[in-house]
Short mmCIF file of N, CA and C in Angstrom, two decimals:
data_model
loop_
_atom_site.label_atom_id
_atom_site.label_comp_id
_atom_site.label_asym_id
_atom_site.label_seq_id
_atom_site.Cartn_x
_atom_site.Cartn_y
_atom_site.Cartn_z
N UNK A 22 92.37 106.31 73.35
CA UNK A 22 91.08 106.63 73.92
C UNK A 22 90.71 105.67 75.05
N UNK A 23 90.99 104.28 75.09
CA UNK A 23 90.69 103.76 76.03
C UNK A 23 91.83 103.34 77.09
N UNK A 24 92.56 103.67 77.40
CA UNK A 24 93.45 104.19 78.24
C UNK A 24 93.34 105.53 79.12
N UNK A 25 92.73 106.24 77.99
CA UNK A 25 91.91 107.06 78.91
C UNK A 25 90.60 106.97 79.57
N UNK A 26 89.85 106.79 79.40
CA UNK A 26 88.49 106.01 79.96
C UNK A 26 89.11 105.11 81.26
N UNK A 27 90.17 104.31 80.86
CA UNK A 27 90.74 103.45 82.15
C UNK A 27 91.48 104.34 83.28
N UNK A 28 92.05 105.16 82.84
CA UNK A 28 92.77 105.88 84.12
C UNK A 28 91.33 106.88 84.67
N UNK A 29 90.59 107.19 84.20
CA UNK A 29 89.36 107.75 84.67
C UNK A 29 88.69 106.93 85.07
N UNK A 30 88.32 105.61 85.03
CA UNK A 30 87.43 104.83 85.73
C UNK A 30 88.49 104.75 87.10
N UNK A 31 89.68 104.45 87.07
CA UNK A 31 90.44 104.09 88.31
C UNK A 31 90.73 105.18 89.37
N UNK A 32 90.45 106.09 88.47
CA UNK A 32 90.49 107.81 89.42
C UNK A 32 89.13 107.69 89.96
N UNK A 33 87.99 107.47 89.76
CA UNK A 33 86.62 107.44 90.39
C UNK A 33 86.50 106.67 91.07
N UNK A 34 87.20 105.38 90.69
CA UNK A 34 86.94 104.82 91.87
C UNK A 34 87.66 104.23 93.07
N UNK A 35 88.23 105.29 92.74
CA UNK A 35 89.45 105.40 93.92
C UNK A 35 88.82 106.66 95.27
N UNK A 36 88.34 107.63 94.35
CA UNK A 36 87.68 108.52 94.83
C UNK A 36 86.16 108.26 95.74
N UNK A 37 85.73 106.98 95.43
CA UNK A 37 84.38 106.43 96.00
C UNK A 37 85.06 105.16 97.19
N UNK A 38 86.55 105.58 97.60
CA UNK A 38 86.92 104.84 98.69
C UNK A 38 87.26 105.56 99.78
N UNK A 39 86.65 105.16 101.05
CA UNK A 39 86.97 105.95 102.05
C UNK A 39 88.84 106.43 102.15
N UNK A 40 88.94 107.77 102.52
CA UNK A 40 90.18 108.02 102.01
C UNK A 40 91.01 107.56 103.62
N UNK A 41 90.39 107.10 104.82
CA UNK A 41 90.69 106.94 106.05
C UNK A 41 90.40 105.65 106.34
N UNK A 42 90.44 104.67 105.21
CA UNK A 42 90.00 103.12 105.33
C UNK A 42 90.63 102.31 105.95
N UNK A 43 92.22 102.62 106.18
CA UNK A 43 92.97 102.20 106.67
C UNK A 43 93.66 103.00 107.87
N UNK A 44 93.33 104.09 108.44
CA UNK A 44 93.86 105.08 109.38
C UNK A 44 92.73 105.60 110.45
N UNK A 45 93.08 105.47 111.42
CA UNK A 45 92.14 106.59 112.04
C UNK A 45 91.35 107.94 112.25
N UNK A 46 90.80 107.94 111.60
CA UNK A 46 89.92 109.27 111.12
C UNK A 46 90.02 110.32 112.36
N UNK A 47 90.42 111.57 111.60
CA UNK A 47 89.81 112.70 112.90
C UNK A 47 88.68 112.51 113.67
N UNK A 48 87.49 112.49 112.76
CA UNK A 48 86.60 111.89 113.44
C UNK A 48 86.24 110.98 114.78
N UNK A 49 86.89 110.24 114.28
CA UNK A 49 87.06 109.37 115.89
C UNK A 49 87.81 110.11 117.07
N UNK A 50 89.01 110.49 116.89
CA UNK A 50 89.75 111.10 117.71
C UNK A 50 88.76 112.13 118.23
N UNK A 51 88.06 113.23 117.38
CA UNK A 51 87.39 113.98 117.96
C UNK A 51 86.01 113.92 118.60
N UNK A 52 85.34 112.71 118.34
CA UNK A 52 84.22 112.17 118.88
C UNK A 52 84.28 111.38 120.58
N UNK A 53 86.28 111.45 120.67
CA UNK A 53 86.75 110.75 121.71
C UNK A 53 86.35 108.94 121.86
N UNK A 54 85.76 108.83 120.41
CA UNK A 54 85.65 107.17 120.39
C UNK A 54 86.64 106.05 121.13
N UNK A 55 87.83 106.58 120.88
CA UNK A 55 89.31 106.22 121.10
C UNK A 55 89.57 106.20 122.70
N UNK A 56 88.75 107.01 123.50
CA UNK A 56 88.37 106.73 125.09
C UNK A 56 88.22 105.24 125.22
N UNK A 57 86.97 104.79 124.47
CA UNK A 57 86.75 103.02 124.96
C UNK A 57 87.46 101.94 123.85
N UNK A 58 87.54 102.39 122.56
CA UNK A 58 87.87 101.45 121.57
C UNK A 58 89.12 101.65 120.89
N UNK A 59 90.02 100.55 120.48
CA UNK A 59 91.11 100.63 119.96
C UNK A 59 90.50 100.15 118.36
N UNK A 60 91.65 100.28 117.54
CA UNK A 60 91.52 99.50 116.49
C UNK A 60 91.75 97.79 116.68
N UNK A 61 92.87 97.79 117.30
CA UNK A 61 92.27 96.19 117.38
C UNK A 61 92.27 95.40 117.78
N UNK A 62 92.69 96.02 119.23
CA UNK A 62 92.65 95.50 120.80
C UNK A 62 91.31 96.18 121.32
N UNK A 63 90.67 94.54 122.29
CA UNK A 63 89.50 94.80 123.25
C UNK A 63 89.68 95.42 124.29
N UNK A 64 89.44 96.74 124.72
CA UNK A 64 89.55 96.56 126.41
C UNK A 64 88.44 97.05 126.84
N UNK A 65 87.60 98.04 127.64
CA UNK A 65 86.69 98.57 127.84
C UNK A 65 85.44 98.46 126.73
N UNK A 66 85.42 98.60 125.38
CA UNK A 66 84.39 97.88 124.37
C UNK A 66 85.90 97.50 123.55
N UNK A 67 84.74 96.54 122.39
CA UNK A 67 85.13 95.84 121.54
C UNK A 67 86.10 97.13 120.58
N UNK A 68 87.33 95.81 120.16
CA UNK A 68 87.41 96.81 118.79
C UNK A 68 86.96 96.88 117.73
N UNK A 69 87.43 98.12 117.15
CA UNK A 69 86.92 98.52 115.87
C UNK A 69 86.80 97.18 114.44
N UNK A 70 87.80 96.65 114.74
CA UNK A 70 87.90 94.84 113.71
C UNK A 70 86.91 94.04 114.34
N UNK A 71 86.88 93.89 115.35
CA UNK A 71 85.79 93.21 116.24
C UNK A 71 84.08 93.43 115.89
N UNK A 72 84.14 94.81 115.95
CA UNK A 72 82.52 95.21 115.39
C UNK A 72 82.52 95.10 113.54
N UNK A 73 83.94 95.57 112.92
CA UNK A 73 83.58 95.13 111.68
C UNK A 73 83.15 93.63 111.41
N UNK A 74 84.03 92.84 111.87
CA UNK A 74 83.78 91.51 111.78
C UNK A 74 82.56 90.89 112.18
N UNK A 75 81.64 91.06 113.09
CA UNK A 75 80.51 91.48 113.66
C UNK A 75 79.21 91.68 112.89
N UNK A 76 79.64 92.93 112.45
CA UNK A 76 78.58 93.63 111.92
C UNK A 76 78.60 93.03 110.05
N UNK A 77 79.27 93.03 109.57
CA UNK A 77 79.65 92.74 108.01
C UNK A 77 78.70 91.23 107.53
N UNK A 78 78.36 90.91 108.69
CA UNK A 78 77.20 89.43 108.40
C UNK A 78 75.91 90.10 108.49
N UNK A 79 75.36 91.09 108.65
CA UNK A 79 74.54 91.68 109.51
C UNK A 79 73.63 92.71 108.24
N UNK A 80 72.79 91.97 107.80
CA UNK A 80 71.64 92.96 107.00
C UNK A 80 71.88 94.45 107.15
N UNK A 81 71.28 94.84 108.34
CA UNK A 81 70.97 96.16 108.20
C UNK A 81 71.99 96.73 109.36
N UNK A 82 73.13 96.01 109.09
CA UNK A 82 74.36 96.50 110.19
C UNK A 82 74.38 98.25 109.88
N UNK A 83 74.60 98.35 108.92
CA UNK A 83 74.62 100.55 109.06
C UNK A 83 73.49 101.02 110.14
N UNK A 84 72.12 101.01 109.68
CA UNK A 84 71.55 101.52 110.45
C UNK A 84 71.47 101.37 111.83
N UNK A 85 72.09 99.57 112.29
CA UNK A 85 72.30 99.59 114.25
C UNK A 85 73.51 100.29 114.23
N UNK A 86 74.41 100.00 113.81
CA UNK A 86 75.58 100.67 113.71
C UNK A 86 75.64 102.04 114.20
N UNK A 87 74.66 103.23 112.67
CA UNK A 87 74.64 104.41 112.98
C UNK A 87 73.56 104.72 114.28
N UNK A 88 72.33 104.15 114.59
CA UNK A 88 71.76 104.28 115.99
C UNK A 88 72.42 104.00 116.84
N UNK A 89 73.20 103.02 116.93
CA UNK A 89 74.44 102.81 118.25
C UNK A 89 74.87 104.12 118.49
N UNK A 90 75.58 104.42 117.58
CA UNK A 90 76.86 105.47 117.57
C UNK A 90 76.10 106.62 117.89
N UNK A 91 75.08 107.15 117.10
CA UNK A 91 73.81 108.36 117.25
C UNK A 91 73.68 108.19 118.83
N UNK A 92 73.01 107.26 119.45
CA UNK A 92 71.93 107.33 120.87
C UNK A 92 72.38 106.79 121.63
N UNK A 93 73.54 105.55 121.62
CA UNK A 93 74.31 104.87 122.49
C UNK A 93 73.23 103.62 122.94
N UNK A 94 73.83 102.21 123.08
CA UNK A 94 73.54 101.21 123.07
C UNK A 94 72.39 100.72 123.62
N UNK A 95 71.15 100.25 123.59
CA UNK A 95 70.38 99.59 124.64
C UNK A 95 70.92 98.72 125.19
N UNK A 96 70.57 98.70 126.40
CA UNK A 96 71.23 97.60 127.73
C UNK A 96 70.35 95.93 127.19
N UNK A 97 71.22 94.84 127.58
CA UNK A 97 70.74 93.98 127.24
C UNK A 97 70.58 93.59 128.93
N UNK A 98 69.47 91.95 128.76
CA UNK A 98 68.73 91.31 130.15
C UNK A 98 70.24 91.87 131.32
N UNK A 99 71.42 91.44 130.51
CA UNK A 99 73.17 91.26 131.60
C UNK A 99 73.30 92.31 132.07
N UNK A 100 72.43 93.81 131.34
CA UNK A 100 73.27 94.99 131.70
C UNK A 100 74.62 95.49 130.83
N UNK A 101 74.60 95.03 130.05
CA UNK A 101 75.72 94.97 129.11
C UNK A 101 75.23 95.04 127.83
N UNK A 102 75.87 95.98 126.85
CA UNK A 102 75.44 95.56 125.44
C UNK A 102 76.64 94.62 124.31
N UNK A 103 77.78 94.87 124.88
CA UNK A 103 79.33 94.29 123.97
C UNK A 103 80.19 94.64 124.54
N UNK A 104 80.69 93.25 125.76
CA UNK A 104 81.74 93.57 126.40
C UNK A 104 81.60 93.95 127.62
N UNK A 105 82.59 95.28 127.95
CA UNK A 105 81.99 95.71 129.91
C UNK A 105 81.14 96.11 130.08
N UNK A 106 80.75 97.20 128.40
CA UNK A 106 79.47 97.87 129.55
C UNK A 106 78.97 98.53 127.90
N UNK A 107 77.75 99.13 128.66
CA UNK A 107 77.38 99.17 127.33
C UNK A 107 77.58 100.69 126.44
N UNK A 108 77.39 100.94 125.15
CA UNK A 108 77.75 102.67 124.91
C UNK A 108 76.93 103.61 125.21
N UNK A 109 77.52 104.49 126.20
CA UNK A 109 76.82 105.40 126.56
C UNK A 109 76.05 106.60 125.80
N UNK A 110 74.99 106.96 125.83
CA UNK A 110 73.80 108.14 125.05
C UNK A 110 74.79 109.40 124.79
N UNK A 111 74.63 110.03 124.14
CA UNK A 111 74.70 111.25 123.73
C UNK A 111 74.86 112.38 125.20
N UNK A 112 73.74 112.08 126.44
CA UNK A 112 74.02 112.86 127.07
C UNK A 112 75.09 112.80 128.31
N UNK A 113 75.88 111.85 128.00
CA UNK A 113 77.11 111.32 128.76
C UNK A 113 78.59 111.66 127.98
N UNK A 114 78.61 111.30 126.51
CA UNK A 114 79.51 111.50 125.97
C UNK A 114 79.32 112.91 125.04
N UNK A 115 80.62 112.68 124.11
CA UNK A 115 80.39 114.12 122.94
C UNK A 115 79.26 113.58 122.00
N UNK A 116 78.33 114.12 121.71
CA UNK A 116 77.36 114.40 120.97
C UNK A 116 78.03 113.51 119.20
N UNK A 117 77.45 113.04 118.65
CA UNK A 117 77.81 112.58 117.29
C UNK A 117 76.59 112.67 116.80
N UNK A 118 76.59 113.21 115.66
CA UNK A 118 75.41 113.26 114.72
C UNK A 118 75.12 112.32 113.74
N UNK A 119 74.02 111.89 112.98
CA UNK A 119 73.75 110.91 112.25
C UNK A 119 74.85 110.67 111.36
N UNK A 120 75.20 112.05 110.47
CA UNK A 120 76.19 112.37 109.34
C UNK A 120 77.44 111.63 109.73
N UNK A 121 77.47 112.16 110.99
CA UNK A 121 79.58 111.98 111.65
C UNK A 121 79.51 109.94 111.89
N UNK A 122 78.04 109.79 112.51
CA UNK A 122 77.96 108.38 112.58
C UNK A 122 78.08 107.73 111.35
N UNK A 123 77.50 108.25 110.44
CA UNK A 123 77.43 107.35 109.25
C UNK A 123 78.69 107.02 108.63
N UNK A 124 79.47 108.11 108.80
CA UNK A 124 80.68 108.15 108.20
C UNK A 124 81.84 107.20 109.19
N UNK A 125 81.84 107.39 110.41
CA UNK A 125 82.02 106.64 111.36
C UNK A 125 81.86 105.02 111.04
N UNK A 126 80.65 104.46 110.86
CA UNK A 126 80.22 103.52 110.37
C UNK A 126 80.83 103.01 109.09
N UNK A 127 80.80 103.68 108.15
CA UNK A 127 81.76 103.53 106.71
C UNK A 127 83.32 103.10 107.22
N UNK A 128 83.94 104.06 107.95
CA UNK A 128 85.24 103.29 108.23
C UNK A 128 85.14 102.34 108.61
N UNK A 129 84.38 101.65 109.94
CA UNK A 129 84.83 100.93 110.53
C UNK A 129 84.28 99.26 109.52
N UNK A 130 83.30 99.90 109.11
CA UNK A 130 82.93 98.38 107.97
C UNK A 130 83.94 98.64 106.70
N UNK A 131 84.70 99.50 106.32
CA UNK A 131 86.05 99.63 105.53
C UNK A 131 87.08 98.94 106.03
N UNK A 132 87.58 98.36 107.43
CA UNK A 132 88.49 97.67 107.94
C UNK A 132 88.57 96.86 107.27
#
C-alpha cells in the first residue's frame, strides 16, 4: 500500500513540473521570442538564464515578468530597459497574451 501512495505522489509531482523546463517551448518559437533572446547567450536582449537569474531574487518577479512579456518594457532615464534596447509593445511584435506570458514566465524561472 505504501509503495503505492509513493509511485502516485512521484507521478503528481512530476506532473506539477513544467514539462519544457529544460527545452524550448513552442511557445517561444511561436511568440518569435527567439528573434532577440537565446537561452544562454546575450546578444540583442539578455538571455533567458540571465533574466532567470535576475528575476529569481525578485518578490513579485512573475507579475514584471508577465507585464514585460504582456506590454513590452518601459524605457528607462538611458532609453534602454536590459541590454540594447528595450522590449518592444505588443503593437510592434506578435501579440502574447497574459496566459502564453505566464507560462512563458514559468519556463524561464524553471531554468
Amino acid at each position: 500500500m505504501k509503495k503505492t501512495r509513493i509511485a502516485a505522489l512521484v507521478l503528481v509531482s512530476g506532473a506539477l513540473t513544467p514539462a519544457f523546463a529544460g527545452e524550448i517551448p513552442d511557445l517561444a518559437q511561436a511568440k518569435q521570442c527567439l528573434s532577440c533572446h537565446s537561452v544562454d547567450k546575450d546578444g540583442l536582449a539578455p538571455s533567458f538564464r540571465n533574466i532567470e537569474t535576475k528575476y529569481k531574487r525578485i518578490r513579485q518577479a512573475e507579475s514584471i515578468m508577465v507585464e514585460t512579456i504582456s506590454r513590452g518594457s518601459p524605457l528607462l532615464p538611458d532609453g534602454k530597459h536590459w541590454g540594447q534596447m528595450k522590449m518592444p509593445g505588443s503593437g510592434v511584435r506578435v501579440p502574447v497574451s497574459e496566459i502564453e506570458a505566464r507560462q512563458l514566465v514559468d519556463w524561464i524561472l524553471a531554468l
